[in-house]
Short mmCIF file of C-alpha atoms and ligand atoms in Angstrom, two decimals:
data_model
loop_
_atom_site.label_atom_id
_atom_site.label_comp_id
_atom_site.label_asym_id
_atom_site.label_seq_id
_atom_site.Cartn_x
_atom_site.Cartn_y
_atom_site.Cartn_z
CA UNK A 1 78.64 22.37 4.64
CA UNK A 2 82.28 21.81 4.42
CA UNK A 3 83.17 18.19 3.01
CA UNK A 4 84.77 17.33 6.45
CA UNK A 5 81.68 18.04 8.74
CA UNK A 6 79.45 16.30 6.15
CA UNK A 7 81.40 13.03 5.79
CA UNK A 8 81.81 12.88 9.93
CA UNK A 9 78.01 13.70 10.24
CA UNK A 10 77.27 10.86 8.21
CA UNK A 11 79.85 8.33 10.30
CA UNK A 12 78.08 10.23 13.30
CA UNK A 13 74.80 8.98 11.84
CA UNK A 14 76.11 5.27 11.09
CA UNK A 15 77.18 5.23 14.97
CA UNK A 16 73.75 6.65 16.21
CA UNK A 17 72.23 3.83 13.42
CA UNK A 18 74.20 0.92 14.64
CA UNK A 19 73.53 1.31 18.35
CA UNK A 20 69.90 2.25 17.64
CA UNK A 21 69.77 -1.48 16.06
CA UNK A 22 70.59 -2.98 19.82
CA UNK A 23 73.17 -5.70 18.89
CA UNK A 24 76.06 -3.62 19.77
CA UNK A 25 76.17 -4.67 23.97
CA UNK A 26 79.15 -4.86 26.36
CA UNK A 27 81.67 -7.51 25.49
CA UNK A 28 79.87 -8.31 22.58
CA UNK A 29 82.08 -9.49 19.04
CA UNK A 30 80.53 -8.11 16.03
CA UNK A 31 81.11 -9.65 12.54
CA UNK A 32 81.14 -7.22 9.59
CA UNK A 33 80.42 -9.00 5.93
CA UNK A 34 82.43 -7.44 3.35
CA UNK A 35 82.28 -7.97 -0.10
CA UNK A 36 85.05 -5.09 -1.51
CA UNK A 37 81.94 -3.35 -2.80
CA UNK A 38 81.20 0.31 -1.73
CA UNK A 39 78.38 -0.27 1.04
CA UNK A 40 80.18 -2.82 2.76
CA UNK A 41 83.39 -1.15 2.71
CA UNK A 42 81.57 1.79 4.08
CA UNK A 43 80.37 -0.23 6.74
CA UNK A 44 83.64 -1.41 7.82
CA UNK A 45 85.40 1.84 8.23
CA UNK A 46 82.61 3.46 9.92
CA UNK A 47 81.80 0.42 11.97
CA UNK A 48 85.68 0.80 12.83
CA UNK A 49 84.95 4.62 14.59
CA UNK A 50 81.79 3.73 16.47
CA UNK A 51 83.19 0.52 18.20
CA UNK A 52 86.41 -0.84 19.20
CA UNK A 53 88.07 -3.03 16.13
CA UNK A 54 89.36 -5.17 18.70
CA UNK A 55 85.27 -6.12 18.87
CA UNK A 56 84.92 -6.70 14.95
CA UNK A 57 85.41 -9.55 12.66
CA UNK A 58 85.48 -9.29 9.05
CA UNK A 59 84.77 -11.83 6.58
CA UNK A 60 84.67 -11.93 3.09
CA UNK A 61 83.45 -14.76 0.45
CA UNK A 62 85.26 -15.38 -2.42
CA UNK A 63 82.73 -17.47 -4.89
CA UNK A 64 85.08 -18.31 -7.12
CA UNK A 65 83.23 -16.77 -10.33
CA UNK A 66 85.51 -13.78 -11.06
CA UNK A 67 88.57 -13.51 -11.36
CA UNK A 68 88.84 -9.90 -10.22
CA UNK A 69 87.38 -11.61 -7.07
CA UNK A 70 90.63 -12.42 -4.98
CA UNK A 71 91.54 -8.44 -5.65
CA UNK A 72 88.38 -7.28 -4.31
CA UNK A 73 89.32 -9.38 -1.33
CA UNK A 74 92.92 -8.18 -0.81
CA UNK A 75 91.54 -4.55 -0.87
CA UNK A 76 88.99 -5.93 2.35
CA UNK A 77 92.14 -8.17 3.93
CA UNK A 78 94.44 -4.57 3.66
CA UNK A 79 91.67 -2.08 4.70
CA UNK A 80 90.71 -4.22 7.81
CA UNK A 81 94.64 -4.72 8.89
CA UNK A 82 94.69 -0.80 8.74
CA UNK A 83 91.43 -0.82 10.88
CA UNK A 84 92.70 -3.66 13.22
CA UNK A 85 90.11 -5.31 12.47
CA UNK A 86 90.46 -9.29 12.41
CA UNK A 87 89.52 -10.49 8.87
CA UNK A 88 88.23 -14.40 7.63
CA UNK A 89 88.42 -15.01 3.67
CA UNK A 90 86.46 -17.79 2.89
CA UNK A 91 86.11 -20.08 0.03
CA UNK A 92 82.56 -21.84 -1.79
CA UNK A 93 82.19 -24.13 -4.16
CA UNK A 94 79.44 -24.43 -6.81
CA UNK A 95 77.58 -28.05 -7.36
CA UNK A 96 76.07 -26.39 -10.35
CA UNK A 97 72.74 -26.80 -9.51
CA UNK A 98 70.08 -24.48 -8.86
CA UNK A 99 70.26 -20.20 -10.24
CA UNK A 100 73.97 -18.57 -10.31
CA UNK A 101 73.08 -16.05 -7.98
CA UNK A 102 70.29 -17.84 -5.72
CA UNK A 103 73.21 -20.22 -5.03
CA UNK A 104 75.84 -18.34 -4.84
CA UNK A 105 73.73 -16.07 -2.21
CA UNK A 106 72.33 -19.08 -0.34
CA UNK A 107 76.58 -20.65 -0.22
CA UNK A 108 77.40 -17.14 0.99
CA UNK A 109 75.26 -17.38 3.88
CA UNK A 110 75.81 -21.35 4.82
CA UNK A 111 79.89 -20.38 5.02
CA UNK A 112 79.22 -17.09 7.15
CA UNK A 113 76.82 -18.79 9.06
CA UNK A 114 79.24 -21.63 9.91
CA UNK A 115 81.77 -18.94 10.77
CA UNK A 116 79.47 -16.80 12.54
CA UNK A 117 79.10 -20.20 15.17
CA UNK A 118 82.70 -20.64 15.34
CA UNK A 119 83.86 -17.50 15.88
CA UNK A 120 81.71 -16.60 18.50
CA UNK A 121 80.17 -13.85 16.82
CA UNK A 122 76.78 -11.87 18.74
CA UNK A 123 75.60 -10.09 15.51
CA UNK A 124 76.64 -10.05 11.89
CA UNK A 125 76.42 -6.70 9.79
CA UNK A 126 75.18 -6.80 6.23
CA UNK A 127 75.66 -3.74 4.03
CA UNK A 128 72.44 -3.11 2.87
CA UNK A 129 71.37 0.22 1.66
CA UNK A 130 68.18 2.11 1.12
CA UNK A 131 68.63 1.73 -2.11
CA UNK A 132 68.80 -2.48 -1.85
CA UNK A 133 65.64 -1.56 -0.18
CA UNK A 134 63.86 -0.24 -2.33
CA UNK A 135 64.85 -2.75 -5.08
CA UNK A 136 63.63 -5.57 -2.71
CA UNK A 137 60.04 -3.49 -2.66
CA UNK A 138 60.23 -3.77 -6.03
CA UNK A 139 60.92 -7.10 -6.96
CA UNK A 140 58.56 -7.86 -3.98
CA UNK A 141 55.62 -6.30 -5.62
CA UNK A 142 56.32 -8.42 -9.05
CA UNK A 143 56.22 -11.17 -7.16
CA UNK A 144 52.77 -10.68 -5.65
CA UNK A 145 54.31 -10.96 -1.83
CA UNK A 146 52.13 -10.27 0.87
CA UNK A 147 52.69 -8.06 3.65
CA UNK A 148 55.42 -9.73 5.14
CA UNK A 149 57.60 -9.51 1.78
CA UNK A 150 56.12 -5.88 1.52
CA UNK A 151 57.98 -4.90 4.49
CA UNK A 152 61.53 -5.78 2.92
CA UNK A 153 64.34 -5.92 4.78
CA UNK A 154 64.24 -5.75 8.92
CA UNK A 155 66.98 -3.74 10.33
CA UNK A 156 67.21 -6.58 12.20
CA UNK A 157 66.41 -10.38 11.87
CA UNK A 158 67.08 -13.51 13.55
CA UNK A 159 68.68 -15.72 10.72
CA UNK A 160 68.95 -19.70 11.73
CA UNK A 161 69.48 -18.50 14.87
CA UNK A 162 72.37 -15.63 14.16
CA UNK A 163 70.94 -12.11 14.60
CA UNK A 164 71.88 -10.14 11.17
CA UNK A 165 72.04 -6.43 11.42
CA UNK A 166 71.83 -3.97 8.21
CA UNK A 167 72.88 -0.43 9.95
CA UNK A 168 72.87 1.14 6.73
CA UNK A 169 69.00 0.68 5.51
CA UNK A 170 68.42 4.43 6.59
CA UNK A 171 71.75 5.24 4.10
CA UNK A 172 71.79 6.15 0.23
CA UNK A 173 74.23 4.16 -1.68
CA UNK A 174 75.45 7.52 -3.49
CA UNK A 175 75.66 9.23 -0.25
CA UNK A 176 78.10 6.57 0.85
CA UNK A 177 79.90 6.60 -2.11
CA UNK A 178 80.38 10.41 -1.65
CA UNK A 179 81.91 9.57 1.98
CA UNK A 180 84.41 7.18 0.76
CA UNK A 181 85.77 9.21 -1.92
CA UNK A 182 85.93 12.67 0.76
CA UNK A 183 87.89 9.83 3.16
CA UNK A 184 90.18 8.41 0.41
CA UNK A 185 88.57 5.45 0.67
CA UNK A 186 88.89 2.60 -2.21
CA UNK A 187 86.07 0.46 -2.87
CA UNK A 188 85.59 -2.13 -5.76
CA UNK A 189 82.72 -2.42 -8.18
CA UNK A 190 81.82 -5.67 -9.04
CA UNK A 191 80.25 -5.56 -12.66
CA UNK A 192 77.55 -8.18 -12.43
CA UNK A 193 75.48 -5.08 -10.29
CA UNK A 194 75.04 -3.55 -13.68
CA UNK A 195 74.12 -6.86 -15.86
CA UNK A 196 70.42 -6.46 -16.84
CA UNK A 197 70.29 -10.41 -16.56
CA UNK A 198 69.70 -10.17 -12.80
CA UNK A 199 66.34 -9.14 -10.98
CA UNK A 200 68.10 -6.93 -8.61
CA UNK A 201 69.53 -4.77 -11.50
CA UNK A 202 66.62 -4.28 -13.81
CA UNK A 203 64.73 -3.54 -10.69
CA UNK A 204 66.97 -0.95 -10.29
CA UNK A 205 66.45 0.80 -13.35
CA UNK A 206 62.71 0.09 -13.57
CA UNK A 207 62.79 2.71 -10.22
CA UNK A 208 64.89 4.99 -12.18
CA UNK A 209 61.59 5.05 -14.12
CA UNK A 210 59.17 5.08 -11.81
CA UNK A 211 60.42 7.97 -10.41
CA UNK A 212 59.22 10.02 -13.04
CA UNK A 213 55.90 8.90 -12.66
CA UNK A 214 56.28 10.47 -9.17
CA UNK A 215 56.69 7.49 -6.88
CA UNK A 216 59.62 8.83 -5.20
CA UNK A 217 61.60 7.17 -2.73
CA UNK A 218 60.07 8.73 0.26
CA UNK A 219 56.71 7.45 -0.75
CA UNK A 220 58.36 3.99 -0.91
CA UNK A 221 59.79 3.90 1.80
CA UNK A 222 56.39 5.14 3.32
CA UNK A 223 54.87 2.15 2.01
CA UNK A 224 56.99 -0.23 3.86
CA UNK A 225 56.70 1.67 7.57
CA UNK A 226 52.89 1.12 7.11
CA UNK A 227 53.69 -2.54 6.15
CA UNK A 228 55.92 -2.72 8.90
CA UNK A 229 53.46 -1.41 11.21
CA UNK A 230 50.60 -4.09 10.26
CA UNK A 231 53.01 -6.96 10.59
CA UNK A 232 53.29 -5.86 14.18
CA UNK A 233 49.70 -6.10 14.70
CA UNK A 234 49.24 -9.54 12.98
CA UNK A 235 52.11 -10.76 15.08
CA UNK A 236 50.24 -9.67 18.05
CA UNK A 237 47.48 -11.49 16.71
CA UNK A 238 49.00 -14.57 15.81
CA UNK A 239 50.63 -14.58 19.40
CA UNK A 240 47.02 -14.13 21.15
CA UNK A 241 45.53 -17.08 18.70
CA UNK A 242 48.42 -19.52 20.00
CA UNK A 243 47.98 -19.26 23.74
CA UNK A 244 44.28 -20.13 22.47
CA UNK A 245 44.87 -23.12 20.37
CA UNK A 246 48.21 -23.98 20.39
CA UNK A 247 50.11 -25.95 23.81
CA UNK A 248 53.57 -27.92 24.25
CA UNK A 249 53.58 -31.33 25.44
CA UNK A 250 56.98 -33.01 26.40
CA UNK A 251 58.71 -30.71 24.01
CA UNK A 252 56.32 -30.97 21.22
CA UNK A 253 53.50 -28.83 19.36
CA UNK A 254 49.72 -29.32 19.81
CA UNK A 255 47.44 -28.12 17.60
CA UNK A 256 43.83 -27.78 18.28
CA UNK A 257 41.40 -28.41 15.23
CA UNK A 258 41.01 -24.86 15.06
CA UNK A 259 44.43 -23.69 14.94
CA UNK A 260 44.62 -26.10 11.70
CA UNK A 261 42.04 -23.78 9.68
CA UNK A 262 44.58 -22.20 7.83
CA UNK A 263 42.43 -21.07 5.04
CA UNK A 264 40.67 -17.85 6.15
CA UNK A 265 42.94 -16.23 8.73
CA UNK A 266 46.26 -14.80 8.64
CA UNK A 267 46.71 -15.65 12.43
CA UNK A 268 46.71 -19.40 12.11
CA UNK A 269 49.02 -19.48 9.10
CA UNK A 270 51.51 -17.17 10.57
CA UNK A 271 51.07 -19.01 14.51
CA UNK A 272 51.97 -22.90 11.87
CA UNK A 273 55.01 -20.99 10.28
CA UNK A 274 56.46 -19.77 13.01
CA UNK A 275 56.17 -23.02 14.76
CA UNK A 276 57.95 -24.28 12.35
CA UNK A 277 60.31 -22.35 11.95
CA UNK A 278 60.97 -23.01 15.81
CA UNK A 279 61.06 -26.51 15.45
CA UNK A 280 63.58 -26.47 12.78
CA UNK A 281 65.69 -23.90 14.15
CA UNK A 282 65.88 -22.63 10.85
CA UNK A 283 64.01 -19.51 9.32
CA UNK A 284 61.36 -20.51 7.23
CA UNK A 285 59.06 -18.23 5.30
CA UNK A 286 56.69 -20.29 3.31
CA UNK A 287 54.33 -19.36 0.03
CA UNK A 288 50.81 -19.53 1.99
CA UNK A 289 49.07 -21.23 -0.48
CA UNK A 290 51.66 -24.32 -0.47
CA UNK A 291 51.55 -23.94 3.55
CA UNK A 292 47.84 -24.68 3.13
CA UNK A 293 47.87 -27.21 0.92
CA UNK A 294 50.37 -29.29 2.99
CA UNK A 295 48.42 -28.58 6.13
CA UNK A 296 45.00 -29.62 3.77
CA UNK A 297 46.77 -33.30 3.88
CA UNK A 298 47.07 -33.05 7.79
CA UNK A 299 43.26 -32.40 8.05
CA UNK A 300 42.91 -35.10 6.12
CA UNK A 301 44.50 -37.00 8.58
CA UNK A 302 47.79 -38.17 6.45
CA UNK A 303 51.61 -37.49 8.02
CA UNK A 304 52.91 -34.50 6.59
CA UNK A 305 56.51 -33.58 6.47
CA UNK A 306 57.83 -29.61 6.42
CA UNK A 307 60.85 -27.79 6.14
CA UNK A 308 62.42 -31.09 8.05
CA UNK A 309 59.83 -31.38 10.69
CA UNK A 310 57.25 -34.17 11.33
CA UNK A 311 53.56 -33.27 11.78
CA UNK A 312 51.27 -36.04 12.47
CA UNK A 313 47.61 -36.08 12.46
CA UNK A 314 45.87 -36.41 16.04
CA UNK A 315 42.33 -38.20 16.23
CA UNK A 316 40.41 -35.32 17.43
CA UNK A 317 41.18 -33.19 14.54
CA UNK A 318 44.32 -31.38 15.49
CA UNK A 319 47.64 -32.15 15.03
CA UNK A 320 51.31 -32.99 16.64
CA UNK A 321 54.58 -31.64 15.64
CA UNK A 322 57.18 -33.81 16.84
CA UNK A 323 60.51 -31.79 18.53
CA UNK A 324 62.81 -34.42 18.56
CA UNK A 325 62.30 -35.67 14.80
CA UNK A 326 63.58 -32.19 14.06
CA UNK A 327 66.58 -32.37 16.46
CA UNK A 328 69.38 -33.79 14.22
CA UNK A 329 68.94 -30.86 12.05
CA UNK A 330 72.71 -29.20 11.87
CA UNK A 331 71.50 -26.06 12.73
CA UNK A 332 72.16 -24.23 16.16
CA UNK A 333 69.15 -24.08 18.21
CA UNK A 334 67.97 -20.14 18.63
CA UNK A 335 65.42 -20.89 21.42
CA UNK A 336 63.99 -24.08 22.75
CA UNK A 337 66.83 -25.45 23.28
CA UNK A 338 67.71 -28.46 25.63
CA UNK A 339 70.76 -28.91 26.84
CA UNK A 340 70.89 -32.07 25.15
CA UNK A 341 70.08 -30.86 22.00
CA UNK A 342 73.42 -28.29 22.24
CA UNK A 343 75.47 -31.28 22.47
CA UNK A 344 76.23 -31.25 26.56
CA UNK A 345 75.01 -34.14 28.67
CA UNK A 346 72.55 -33.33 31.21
CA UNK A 347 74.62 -34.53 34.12
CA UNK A 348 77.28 -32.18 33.59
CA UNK A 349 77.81 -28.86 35.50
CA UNK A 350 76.66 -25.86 33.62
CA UNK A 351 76.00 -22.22 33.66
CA UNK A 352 73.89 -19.25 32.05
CA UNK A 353 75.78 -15.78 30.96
CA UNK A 354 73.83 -13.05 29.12
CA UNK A 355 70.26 -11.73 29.03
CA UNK A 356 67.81 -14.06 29.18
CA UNK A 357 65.01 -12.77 27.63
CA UNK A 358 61.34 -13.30 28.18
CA UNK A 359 60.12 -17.01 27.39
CA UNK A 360 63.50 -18.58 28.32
CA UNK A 361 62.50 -20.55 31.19
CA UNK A 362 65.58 -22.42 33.34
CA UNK A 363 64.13 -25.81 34.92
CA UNK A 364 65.72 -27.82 37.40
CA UNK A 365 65.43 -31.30 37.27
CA UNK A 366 66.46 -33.26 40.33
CA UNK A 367 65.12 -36.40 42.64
CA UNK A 368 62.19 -34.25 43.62
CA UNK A 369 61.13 -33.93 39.99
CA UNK A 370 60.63 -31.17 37.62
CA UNK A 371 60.69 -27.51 38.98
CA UNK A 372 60.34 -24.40 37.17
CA UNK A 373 62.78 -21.06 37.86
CA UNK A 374 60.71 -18.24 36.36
CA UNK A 375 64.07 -16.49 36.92
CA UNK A 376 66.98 -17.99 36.63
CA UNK A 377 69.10 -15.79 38.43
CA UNK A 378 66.76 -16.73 41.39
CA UNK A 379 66.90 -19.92 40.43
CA UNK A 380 67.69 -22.10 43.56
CA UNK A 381 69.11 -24.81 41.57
CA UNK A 382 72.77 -24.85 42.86
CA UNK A 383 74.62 -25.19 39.48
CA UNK A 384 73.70 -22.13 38.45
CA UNK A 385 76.54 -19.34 38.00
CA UNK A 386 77.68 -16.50 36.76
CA UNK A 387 81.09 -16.71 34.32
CA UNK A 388 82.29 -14.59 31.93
CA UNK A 389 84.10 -17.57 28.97
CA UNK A 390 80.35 -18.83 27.33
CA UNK A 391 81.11 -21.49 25.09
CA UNK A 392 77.99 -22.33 23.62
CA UNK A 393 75.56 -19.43 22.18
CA UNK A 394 72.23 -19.23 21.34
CA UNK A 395 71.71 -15.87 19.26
CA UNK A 396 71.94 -13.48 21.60
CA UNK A 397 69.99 -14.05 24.37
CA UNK A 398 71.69 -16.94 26.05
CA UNK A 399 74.82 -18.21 26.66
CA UNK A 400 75.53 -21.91 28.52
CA UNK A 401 79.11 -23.16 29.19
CA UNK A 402 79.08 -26.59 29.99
CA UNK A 403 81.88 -27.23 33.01
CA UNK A 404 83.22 -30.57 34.45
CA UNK A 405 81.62 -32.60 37.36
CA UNK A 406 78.14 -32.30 39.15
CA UNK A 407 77.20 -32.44 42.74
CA UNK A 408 74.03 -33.34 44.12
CA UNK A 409 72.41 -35.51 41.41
CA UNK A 410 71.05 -32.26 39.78
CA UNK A 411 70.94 -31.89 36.04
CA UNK A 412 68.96 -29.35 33.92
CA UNK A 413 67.59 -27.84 30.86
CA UNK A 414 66.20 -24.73 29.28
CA UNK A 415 63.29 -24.50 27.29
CA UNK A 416 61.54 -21.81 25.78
CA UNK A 417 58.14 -21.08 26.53
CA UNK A 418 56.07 -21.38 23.65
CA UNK A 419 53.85 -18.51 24.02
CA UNK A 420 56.31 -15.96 24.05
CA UNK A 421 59.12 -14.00 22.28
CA UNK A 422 61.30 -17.25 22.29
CA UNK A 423 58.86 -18.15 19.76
CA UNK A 424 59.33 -16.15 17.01
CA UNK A 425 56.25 -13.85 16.75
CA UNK A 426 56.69 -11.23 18.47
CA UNK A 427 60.18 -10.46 17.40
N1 ATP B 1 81.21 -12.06 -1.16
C1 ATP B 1 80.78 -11.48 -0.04
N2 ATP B 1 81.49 -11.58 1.09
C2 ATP B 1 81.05 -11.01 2.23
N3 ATP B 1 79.91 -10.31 2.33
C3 ATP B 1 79.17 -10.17 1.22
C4 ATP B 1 79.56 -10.74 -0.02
N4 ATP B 1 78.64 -10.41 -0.94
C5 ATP B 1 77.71 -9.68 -0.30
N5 ATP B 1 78.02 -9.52 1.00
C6 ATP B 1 77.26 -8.79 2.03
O1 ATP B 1 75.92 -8.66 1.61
C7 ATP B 1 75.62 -7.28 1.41
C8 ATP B 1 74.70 -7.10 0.24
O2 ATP B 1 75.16 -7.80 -0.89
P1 ATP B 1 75.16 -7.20 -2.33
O3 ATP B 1 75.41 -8.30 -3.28
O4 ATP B 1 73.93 -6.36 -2.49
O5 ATP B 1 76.41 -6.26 -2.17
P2 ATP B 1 77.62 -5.92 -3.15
O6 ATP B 1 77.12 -5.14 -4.28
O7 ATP B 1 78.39 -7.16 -3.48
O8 ATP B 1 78.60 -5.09 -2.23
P3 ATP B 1 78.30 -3.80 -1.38
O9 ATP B 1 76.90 -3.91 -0.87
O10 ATP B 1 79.31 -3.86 -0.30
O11 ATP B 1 78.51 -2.60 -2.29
C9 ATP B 1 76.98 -6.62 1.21
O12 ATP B 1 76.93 -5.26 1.53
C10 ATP B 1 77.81 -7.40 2.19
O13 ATP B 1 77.58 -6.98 3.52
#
């Protein structure tokens, strides 16, 4: 195959990958995170051919730990002009606690995220590779995970409430190297991804070995569809438990007795994540065994605090998790959202835009009570319009714009339902 046809089969393949991952929709503005290295670079350029630039946002983080860092960045800020792609440099600031890299990786996201809100952006594309996939296996398995860290990285994943997208997890990192240099493409490569000090790296050349023991990549990657394919059944699972033992009440979290048994099952430990996780807004992926312990002191009938949210014992045996103690987290709401709670007052005007998915459910609130709109675009409630200038998003199934005046003594909120995708478990 002539180096031509191969390099535009593989940009063919990125554009057949990226739409595939279903965060690509009309109108939608796509961030692009780009460190200078070669995957993300890759991304960028190929991003560039299967959707308008007008549509993309770059942004780069510059930790402040190299120097060579600022000319990895002017390499990303001179690509993307080429591109016409819009690019965002921004800065981060170590407090010098916690690991180098942990930190640096969890300021990397905080700034993007921020970004992310402000810019408007639907979806935010992270150059992971295969590769980084495999190495994430890896380190998994030395760190005991269960099946949810056995599954690595999604191709995509709802992130404090900003979907992430890595269209390159079906891609080699050598076969993208191979790309850029047929398309005269410059990259950077940042030398802490060879210093043996860092997990990442030696897991890297600990598969170098174990691919002579005949663990090859395809079996690997094997290994995660089947984990993959079991989370989806648990999730399924934990889903059915909840409509069992799990209800809302004026925006909080019941839990029956039973649904506090976290001991034995997977369900009821996955159905107590996810709620909170939901509560907080936030992702949050817990070590079981500390989950249980915490949840041990509920049972035992003392107040427990998690990941920001309150969860109070209830006489009976189950337990409450309180919505609104977890509301002045600074975090975007995904799902569950009130009106309130994104910062517009419920007698203003306001509209939807966007697909509402399953488990968003519009209520009307006026003199004549509380009434539900299991479709909002039947909804009756007179307020309710379509326009095209959202101001306010909630990942990317919802978009509310809040606009001046009200008629009519109506005001309104959405909630999620509990018992459905808005939830987090069936994702
Ligand atoms: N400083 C940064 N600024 C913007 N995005 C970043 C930055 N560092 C990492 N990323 C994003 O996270 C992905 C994975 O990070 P990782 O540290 O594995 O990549 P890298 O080796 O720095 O660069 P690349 O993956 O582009 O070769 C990158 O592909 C990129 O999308």
């Amino acid at each position: 195959m002539s180096v031509t046809k191969a390099s535009a089969d593989l940009a063919e393949q990125f554009s057949r990958a990226l739409h595939e991952l279903g965060v690509v929709k009309p109108q939608s503005v796509i961030g692009l995170a780009v460190s200078g290295g070669g995957d993300s670079i890759a991304m960028m350029h190929m991003a560039a051919r299967a959707v308008d630039p007008k549509r993309l946002r770059a942004v780069s983080v510059d930790h402040g730990l190299r120097p060579e860092a600022s000319t990895e960045i002017a390499l990303v800020v001179g690509q993307a002009q080429e591109l016409g792609i819009a690019h965002t440099a921004l800065g981060w600031d170590w407090d010098r606690k916690g690991n180098l890299q942990g930190a640096a990786r969890q300021g990397r996201w905080a700034a993007m995220h921020d970004w992310a809100a402000q810019t408007g952006i639907d979806a935010l594309l992270i150059g992971h590779t295969e590769d980084d996939q495999l190495e994430t296996l890896l380190m998994r398995l030395a760190r005991g995970s269960g099946i949810d860290g056995l599954t690595a990285m999604a191709r995509v994943d709802l992130r404090d409430g900003l979907r992430v997208g890595r269209p390159l997890l079906g891609f080699a990192r050598d076969a993208l190297r191979d790309w850029l240099r047929a398309e005269q493409i410059g990259w950077c490569d940042d030398p802490s991804n060879d210093d043996p000090r860092f997990d990442r790296v030696r897991a890297r050349q600990m598969y170098a070995q174990l691919e002579t023991l005949g663990l090859t990549r395809k079996r690997l990657l094997q290994t995660i569809d089947h984990m993959q394919a079991a989370q989806r059944s648990l999730r399924v699972a934990a889903r059915d438990f909840a409509r069992l033992h799990v209800r809302q009440d004026a925006g909080d979290l019941i839990f029956d007795p039973v649904a506090l048994d976290l001991s034995k099952d997977d369900a009821p430990r996955r159905v107590m994540a996810a709620a909170i996780s939901w509560v907080a807004s936030r992702t949050y992926k817990p070590r079981f065994e500390s989950l249980i312990a915490r949840v041990e002191q509920l049972r035992k009938g003392q107040k427990v605090t998690l990941a920001g949210c309150v969860l109070l014992p209830l006489r009976g045996g189950g337990a409450r998790i309180l919505r609104e103690a977890a509301a002045t987290l600074p975090y975007t709401r995904p799902t569950g959202c009130t009106l309130a709670s994104m910062g517009i007052r419920w007698d203003q005007r306001w509209h939807l835009d966007g697909p509402v998915k399953d488990g968003l459910r519009v209520q009307a609130l006026g003199d004549a009570g509380l009434r539900d709109c299991p479709d909002w675009r039947q909804c009756a409630m007179p307020q309710v319009s379509l326009l095209a200038s959202p101001s306010v998003w909630l990942g990317d199934r919802l978009i509310a714009a809040p606009l001046a005046g009200l008629s009519n003594g109506w005001s309104a909120q959405i909630v999620a339902d509990f018992h459905s995708g808005a939830f987090g478990i069936e994702d």
